[in-house]
mmCIF file of C-alpha atoms and ligand atoms in Angstrom:
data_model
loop_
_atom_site.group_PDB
_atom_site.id
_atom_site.type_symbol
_atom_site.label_atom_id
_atom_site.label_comp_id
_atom_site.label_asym_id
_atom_site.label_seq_id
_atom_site.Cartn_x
_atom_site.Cartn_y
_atom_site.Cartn_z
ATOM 1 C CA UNK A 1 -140.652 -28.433 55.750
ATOM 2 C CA UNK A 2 -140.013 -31.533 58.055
ATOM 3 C CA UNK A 3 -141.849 -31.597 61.276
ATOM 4 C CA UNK A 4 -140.653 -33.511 64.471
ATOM 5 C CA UNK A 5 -143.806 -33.301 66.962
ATOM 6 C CA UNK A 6 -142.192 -35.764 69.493
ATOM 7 C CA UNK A 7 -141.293 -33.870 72.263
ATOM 8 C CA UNK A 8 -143.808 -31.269 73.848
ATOM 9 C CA UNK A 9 -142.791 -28.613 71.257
ATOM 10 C CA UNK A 10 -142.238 -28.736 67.517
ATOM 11 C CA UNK A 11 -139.173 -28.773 65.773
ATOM 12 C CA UNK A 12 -139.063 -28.191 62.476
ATOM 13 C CA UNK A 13 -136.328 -28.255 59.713
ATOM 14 C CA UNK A 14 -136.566 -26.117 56.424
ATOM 15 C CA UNK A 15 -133.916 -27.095 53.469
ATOM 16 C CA UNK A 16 -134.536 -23.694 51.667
ATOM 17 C CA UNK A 17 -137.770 -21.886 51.911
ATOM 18 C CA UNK A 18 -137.619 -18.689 53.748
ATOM 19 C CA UNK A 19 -141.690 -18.420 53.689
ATOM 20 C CA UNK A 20 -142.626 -21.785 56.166
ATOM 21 C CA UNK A 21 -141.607 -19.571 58.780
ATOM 22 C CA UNK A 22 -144.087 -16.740 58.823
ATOM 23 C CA UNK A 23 -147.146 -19.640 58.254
ATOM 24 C CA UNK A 24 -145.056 -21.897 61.364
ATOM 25 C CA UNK A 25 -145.286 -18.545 63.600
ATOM 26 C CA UNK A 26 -148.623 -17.515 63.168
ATOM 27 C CA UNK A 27 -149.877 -21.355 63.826
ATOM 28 C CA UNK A 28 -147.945 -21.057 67.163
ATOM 29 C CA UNK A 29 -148.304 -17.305 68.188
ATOM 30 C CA UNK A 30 -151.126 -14.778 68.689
ATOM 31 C CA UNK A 31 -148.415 -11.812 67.920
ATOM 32 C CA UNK A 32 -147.278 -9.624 65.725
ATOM 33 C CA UNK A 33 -143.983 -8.615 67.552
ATOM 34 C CA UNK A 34 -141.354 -10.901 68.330
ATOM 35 C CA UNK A 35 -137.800 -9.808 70.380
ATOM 36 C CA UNK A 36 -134.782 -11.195 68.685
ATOM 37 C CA UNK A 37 -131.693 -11.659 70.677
ATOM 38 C CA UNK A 38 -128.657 -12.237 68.351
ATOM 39 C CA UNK A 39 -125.140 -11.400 67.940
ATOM 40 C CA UNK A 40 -122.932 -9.641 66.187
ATOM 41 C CA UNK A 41 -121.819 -12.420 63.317
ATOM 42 C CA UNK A 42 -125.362 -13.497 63.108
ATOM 43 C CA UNK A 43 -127.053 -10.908 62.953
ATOM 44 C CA UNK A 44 -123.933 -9.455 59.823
ATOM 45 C CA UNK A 45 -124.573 -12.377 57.401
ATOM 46 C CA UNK A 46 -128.412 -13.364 58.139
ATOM 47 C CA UNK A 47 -130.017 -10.232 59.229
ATOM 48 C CA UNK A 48 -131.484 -9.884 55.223
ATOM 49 C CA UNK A 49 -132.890 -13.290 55.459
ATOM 50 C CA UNK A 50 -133.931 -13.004 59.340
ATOM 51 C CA UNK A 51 -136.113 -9.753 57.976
ATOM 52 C CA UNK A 52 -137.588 -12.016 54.912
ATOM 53 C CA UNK A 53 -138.576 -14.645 56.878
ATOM 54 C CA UNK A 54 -140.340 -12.135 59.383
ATOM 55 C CA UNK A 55 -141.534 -9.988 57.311
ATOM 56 C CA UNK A 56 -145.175 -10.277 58.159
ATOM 57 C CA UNK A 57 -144.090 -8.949 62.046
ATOM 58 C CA UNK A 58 -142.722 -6.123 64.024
ATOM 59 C CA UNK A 59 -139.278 -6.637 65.038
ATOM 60 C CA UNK A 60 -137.310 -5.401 68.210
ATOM 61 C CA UNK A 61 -133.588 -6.728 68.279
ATOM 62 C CA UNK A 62 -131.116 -6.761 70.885
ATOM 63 C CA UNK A 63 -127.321 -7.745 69.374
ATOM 64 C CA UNK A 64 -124.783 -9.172 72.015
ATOM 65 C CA UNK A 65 -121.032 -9.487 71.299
ATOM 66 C CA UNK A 66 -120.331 -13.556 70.093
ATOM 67 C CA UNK A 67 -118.888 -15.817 72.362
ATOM 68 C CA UNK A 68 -118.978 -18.063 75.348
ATOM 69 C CA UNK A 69 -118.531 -14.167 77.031
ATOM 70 C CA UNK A 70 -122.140 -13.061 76.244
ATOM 71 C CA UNK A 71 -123.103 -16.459 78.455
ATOM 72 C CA UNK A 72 -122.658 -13.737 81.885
ATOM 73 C CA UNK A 73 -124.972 -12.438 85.189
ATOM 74 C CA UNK A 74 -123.857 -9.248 83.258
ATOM 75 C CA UNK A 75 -124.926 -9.538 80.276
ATOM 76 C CA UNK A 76 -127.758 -11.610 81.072
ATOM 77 C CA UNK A 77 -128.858 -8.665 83.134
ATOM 78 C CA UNK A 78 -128.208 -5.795 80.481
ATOM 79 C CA UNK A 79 -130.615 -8.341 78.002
ATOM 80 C CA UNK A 80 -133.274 -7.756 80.810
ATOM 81 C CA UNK A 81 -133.174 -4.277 81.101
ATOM 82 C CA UNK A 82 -133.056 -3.702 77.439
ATOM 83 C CA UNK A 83 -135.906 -5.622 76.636
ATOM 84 C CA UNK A 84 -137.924 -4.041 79.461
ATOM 85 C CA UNK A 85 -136.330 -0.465 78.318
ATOM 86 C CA UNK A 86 -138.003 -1.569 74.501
ATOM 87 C CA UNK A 87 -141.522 -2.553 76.632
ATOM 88 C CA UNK A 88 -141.288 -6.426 76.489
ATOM 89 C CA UNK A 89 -144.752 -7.876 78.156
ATOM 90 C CA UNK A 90 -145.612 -10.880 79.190
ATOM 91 C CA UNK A 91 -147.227 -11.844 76.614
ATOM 92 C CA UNK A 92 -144.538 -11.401 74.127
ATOM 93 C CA UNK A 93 -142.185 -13.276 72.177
ATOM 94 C CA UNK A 94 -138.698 -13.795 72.259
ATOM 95 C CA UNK A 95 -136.467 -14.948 69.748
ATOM 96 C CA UNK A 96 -133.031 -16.906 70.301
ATOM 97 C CA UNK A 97 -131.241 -16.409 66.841
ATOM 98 C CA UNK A 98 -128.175 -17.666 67.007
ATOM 99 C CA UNK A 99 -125.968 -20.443 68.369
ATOM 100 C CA UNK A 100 -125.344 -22.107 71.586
ATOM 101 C CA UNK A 101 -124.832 -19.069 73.005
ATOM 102 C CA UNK A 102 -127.519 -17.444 72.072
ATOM 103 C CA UNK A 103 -130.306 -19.948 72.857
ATOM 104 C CA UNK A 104 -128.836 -20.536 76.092
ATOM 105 C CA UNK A 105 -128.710 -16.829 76.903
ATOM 106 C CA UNK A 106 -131.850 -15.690 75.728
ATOM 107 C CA UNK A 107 -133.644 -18.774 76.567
ATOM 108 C CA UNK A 108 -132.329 -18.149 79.692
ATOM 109 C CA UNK A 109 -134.173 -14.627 79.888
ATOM 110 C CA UNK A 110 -137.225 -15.904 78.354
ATOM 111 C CA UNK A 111 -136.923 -18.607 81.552
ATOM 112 C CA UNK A 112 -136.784 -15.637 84.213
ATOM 113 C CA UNK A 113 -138.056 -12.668 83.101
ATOM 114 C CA UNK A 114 -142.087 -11.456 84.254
ATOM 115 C CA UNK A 115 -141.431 -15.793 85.199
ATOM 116 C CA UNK A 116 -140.879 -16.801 81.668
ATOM 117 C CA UNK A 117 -142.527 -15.709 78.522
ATOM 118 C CA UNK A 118 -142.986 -17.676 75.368
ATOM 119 C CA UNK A 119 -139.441 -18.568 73.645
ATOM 120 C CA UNK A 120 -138.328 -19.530 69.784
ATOM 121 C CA UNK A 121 -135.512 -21.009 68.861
ATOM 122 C CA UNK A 122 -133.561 -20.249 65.510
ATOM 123 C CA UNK A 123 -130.614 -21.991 66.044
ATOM 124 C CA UNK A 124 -127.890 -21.112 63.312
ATOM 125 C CA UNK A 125 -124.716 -23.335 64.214
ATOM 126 C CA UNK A 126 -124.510 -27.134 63.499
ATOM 127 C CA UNK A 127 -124.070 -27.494 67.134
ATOM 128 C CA UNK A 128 -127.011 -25.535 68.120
ATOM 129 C CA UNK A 129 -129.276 -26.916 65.581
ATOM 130 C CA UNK A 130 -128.791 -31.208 66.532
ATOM 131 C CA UNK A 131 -127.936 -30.348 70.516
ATOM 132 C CA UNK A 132 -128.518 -27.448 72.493
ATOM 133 C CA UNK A 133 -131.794 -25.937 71.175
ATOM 134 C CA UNK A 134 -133.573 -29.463 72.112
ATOM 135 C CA UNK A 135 -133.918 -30.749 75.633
ATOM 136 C CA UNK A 136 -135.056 -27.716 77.079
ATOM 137 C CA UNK A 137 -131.713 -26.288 78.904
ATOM 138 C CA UNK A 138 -130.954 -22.938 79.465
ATOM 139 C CA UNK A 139 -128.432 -20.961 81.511
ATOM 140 C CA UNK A 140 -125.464 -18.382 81.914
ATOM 141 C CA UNK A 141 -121.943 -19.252 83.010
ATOM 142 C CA UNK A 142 -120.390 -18.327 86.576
ATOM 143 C CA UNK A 143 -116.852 -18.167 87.797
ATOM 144 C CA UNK A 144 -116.839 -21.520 89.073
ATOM 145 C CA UNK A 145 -118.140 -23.417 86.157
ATOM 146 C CA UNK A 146 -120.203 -23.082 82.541
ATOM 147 C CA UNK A 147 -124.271 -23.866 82.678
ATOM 148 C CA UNK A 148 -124.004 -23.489 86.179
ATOM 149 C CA UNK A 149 -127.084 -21.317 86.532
ATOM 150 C CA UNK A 150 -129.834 -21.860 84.828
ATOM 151 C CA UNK A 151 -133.727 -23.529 83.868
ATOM 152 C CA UNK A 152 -135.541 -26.022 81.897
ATOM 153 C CA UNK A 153 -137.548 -23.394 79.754
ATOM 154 C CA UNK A 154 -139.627 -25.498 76.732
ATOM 155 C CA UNK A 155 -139.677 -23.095 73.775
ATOM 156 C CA UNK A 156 -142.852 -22.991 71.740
ATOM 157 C CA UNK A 157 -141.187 -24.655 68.751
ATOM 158 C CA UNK A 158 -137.518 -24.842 66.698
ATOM 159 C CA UNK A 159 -137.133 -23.862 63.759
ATOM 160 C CA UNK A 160 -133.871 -24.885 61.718
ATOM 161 C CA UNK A 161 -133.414 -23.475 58.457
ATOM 162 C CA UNK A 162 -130.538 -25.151 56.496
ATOM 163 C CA UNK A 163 -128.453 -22.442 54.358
ATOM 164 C CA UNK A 164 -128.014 -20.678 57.997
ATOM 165 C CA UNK A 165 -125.048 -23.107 58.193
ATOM 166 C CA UNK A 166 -123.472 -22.280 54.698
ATOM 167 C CA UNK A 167 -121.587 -18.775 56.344
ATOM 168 C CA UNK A 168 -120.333 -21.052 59.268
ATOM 169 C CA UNK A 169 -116.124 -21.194 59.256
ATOM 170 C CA UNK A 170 -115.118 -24.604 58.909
ATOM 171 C CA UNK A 171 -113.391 -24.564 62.409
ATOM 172 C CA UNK A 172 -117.048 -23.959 63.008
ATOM 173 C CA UNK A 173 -118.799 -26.243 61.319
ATOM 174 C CA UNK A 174 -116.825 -29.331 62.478
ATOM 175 C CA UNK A 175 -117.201 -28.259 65.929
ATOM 176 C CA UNK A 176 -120.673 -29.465 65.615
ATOM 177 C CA UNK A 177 -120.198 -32.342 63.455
ATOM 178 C CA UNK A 178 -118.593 -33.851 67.092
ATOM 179 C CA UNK A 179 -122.371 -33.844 68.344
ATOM 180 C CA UNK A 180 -123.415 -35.499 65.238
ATOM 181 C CA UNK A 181 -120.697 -38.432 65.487
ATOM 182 C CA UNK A 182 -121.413 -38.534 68.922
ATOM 183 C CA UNK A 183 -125.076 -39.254 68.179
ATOM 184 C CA UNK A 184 -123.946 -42.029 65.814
ATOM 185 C CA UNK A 185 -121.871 -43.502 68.243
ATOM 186 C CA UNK A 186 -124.023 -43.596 71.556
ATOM 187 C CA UNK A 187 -127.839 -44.409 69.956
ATOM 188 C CA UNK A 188 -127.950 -44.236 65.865
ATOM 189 C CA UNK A 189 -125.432 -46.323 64.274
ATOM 190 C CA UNK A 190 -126.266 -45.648 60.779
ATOM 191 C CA UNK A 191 -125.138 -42.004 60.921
ATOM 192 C CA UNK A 192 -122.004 -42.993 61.260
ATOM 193 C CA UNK A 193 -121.977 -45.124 58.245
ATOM 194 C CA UNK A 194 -123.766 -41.896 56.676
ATOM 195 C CA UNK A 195 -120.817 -40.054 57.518
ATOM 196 C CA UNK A 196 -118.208 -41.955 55.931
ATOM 197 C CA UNK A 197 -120.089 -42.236 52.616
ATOM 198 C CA UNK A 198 -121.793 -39.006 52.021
ATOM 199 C CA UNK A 199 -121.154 -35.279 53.196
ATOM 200 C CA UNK A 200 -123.355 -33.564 55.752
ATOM 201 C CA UNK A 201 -127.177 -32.852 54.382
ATOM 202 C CA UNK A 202 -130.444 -32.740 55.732
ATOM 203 C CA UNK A 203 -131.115 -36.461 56.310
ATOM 204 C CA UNK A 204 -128.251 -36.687 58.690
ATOM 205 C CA UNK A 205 -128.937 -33.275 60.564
ATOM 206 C CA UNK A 206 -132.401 -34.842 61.202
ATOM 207 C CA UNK A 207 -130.865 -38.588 62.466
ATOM 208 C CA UNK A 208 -129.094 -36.697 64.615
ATOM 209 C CA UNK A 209 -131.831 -34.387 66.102
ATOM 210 C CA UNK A 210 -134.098 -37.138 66.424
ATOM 211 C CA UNK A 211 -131.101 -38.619 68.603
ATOM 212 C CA UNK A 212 -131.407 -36.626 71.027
ATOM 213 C CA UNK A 213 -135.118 -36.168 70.945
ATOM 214 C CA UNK A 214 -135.248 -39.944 71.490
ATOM 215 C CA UNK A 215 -133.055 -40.004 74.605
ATOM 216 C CA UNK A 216 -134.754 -35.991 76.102
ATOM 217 C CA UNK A 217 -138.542 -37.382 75.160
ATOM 218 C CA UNK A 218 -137.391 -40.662 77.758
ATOM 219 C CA UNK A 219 -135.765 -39.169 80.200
ATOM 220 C CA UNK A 220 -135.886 -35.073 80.410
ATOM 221 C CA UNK A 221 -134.481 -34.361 83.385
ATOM 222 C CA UNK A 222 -131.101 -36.509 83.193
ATOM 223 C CA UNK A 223 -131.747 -40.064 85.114
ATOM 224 C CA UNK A 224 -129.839 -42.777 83.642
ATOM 225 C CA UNK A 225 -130.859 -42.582 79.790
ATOM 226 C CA UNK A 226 -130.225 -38.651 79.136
ATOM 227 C CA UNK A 227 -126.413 -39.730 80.852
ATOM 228 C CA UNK A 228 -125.383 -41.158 77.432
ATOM 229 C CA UNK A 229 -125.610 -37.689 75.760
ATOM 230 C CA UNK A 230 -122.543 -37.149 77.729
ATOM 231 C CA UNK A 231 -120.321 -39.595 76.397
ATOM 232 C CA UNK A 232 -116.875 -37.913 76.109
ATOM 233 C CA UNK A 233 -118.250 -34.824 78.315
ATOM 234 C CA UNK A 234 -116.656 -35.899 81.233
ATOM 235 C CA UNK A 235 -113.437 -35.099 80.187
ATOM 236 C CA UNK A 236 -114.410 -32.723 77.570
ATOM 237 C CA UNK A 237 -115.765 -29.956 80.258
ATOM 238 C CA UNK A 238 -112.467 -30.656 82.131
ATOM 239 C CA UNK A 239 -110.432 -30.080 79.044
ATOM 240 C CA UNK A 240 -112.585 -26.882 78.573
ATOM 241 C CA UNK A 241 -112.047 -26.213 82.158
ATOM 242 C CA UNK A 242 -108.392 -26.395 82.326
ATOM 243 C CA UNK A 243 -107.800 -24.612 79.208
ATOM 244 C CA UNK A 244 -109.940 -21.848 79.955
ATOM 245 C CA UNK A 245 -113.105 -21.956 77.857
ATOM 246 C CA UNK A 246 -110.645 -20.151 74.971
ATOM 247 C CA UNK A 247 -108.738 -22.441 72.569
ATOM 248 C CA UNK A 248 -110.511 -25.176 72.237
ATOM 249 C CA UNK A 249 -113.936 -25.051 71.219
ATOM 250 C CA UNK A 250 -116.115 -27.618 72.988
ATOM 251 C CA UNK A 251 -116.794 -30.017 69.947
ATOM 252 C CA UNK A 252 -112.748 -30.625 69.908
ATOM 253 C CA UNK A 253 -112.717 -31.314 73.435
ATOM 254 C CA UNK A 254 -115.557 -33.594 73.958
ATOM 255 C CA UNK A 255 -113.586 -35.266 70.933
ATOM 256 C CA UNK A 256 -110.849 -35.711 72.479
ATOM 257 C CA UNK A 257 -112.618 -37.118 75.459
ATOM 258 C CA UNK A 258 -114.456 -39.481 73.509
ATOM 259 C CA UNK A 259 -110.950 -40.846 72.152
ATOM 260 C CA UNK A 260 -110.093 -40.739 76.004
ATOM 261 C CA UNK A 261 -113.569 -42.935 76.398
ATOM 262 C CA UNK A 262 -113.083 -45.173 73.537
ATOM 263 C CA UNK A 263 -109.247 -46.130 74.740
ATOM 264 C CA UNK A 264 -110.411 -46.478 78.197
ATOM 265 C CA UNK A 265 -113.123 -48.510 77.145
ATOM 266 C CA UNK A 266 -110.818 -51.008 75.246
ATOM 267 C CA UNK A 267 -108.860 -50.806 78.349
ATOM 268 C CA UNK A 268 -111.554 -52.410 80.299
ATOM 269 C CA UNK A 269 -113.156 -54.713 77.383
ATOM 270 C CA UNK A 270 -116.204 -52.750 77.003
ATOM 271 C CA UNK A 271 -115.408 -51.079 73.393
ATOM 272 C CA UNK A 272 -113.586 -53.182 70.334
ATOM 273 C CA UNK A 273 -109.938 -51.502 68.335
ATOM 274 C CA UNK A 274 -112.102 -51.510 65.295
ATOM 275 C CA UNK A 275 -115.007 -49.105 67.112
ATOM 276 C CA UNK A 276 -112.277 -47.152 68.376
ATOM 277 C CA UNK A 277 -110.683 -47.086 64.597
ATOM 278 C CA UNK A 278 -113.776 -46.425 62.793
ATOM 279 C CA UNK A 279 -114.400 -43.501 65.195
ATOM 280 C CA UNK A 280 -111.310 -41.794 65.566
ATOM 281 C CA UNK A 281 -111.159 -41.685 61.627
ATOM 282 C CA UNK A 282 -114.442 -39.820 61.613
ATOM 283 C CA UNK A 283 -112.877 -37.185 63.990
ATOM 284 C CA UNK A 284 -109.746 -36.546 61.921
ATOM 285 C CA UNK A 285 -111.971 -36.278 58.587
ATOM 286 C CA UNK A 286 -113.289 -33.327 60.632
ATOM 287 C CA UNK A 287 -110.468 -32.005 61.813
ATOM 288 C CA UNK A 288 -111.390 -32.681 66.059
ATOM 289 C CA UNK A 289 -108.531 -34.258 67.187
ATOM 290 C CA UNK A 290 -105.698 -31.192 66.316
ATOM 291 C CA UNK A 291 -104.974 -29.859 69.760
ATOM 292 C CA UNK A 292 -102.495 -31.475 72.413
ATOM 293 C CA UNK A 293 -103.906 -32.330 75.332
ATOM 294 C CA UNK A 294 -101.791 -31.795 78.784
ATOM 295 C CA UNK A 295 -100.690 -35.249 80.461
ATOM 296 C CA UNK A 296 -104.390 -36.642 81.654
ATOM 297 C CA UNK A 297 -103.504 -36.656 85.099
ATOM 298 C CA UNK A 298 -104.176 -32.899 84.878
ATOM 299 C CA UNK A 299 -107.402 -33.167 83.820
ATOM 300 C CA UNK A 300 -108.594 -35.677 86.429
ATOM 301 C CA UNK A 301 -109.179 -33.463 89.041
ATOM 302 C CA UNK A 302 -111.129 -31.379 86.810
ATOM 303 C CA UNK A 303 -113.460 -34.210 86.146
ATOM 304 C CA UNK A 304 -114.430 -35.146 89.598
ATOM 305 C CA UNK A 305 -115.873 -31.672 89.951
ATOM 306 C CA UNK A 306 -117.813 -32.126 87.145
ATOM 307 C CA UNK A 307 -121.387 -31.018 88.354
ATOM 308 C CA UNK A 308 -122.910 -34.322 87.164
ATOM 309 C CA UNK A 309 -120.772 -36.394 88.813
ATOM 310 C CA UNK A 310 -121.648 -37.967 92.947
ATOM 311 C CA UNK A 311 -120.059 -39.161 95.385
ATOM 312 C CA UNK A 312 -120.315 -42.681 94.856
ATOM 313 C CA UNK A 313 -117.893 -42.556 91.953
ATOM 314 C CA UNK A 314 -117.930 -41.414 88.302
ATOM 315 C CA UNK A 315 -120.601 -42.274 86.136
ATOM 316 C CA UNK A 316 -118.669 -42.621 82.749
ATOM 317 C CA UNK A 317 -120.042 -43.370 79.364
ATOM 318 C CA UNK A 318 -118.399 -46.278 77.149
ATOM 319 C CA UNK A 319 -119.641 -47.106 73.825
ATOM 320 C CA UNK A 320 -120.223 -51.159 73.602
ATOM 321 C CA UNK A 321 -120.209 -51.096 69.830
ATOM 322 C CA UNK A 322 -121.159 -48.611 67.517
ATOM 323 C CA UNK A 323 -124.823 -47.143 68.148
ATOM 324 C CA UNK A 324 -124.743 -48.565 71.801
ATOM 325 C CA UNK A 325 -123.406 -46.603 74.709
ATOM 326 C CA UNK A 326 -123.181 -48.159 78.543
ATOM 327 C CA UNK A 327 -123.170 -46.205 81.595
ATOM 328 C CA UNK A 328 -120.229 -47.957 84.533
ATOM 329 C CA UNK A 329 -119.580 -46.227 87.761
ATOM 330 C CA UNK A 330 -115.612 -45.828 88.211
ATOM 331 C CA UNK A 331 -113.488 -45.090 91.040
ATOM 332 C CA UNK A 332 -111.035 -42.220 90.169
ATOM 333 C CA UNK A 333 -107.643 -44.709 89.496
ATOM 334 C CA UNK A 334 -110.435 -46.775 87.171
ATOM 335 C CA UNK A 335 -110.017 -43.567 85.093
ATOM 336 C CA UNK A 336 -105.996 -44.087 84.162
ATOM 337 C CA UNK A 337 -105.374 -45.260 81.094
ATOM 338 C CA UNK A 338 -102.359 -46.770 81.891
HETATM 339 P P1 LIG B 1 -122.048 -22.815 69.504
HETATM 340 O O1 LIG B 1 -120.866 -23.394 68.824
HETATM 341 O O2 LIG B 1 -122.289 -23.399 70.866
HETATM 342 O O3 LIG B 1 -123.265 -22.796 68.696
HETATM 343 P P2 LIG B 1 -121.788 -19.861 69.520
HETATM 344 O O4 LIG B 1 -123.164 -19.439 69.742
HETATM 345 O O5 LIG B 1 -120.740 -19.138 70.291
HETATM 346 O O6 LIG B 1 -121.551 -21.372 69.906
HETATM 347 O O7 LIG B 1 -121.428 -19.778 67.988
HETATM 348 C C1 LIG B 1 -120.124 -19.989 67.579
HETATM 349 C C2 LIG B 1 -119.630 -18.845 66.709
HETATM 350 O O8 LIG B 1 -120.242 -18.943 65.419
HETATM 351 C C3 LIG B 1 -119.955 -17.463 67.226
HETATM 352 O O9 LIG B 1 -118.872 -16.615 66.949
HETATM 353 C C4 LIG B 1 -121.163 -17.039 66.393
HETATM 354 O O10 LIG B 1 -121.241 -15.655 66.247
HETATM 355 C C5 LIG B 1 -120.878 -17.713 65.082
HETATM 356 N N1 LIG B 1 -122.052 -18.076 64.290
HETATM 357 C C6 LIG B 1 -123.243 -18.542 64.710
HETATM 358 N N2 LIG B 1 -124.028 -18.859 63.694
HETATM 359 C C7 LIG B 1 -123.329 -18.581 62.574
HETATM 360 C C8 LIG B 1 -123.597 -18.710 61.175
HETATM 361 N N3 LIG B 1 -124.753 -19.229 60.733
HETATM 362 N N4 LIG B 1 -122.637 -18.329 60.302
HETATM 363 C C9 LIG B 1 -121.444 -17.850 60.754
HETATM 364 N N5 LIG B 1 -121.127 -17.716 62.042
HETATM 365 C C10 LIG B 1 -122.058 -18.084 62.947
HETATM 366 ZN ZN1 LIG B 2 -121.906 -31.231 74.044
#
């Protein structure tokens, strides 16, 4: 069992042994009950494994439907009265087992309800495990936008346990291998180098977390530092955006908007043809670049809505060389590429 203890809460990463957790739990919490939120998929392939590792406590679960969906007022509300139908207190437990999704949703409960009670993360996707269960963000979706409600809510610790990720679909799993070759290419070089020699294992999944430990412990609530995480966001969320949230998951469109960021980069002599080459090569190994993209003029107007974004121009991330990412402020024709 590895142990991060940078950040106010614990993350740890198990390779294999279901029994850490149960010792990791009672080190952290004075309860015997915990409150799993899950879905569906989750909840199908891992449930015998969830119960193993838990064995030693009383569990309530609530199963919402997968998808970017579940991330709703209603739902979000339904979770509430559920949990308060099944006689959640204060001082109980809940437990986000799942992806992105999930964490955000329940963490997003655990944020609000009784004022927040005491939150664990189990985060079962690639994506979930090096990016959204660290940095403390939770929320729900509205109309208008995605994470556009929501709360910094610290859980009490992470806990990632490898095989989770075996019953991922490919489609899946690459989706969050964009976060991980986006944490090579902003802050940690050598995971990149990692990535074109050896396949995805336990040393790289913890390079990546500690990415974006590094860049949450500096600067939690998004300054100048925490910006980098969003290199290729900008466009990604507009991609997302226009396209509706539906065919393209967000680890191919942040993809394609760090090609967007690399080319636009070389454009303006920030980034070198061989970054760009050694990066793009990393996205096609993982299949990230497969969708056509509408003419980018489409998408520009999406990105200058883009909740980070002010009025004094775009902030925009370029990646210098690889490992090193620079923040320059653009005016909206800066962002043609041609
Ligand atoms: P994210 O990609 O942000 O983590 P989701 O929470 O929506 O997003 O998860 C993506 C999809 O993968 C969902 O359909 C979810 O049910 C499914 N899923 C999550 N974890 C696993 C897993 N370990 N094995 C198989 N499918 C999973
Ligand atoms: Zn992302």
């Amino acid at each position: 069992l590895k142990a991060i203890r940078d950040l106010s809460y614990p993350i740890y990463i198990e390779q294999d042994n279901v029994k850490t957790f149960q010792e990791v739990f009672s080190n952290h919490v004075n309860q015997s009950r915990a409150f799993v939120v899950t879905d569906d998929n989750v909840w199908t392939l891992h449930r015998q494994v969830f119960m193993e590792m838990t064995s030693n406590l009383l569990i309530e679960t609530i199963v919402v439907k997968p998808g970017e969906q579940s991330k709703s007022f209603e739902v979000f509300e339904s979770l509430i009265q559920t949990l308060i139908n099944k006689q959640i207190k204060r001082d109980d437990v809940i437990i986000a087992f799942g992806g992105g999704v999930i964490g955000d949703l329940a963490g997003f409960v655990a944020a609000s309800l009784f004022r927040g009670i005491s939150l664990i993360h189990i985060p079962t996707t690639v994506l979930a495990q090096v990016d959204s269960s660290i940095g403390s963000k939770v929320g729900i979706n509205v109309s208008s936008g995605k994470n556009l409600v929501g709360a910094f809510k610290d859980p009490v610790f992470v806990y990632t346990f490898m095989p989770f990720l075996n019953t991922l679909t490919t489609r899946e799993f690459n989706n969050g291998m964009a976060e991980v070759i986006k944490a090579g290419a902003i802050y940690d070089g050598s995971i990149i180098d990692d990535l074109q020699q050896k396949s995805f294992d336990m040393s790289i999944l913890v390079k990546a977390i500690m990415v974006k430990v590094n860049v949450v412990k500096k600067d939690k609530y998004e300054h100048e530092l925490r910006m980098i995480l969003n290199f290729g966001h900008t466009l990604g969320h507009a991609i997302e955006k226009a396209h509706n949230y539906d065919v393209i998951k967000h680890g191919e469109a942040i993809s394609l908007g760090m090609k967007y960021a690399l080319l636009l980069g070389e454009k303006y002599g920030i980034t070198d043809a061989s970054t760009t080459k050694t990066l793009l090569s990393l996205f096609d190994k993982y299949n990230l670049l497969n969708h056509t993209l509408n003419d980018i003029n489409s998408y520009i107007e999406f990105m200058k809505v883009d909740k980070k974004q002010r009025q004094d121009g775009l902030k925009f991330v370029f990646i210098e060389s690889i490992g090193k990412a620079v923040i320059r402020r653009l005016k909206e024709e800066d962002l043609y590429v041609n």
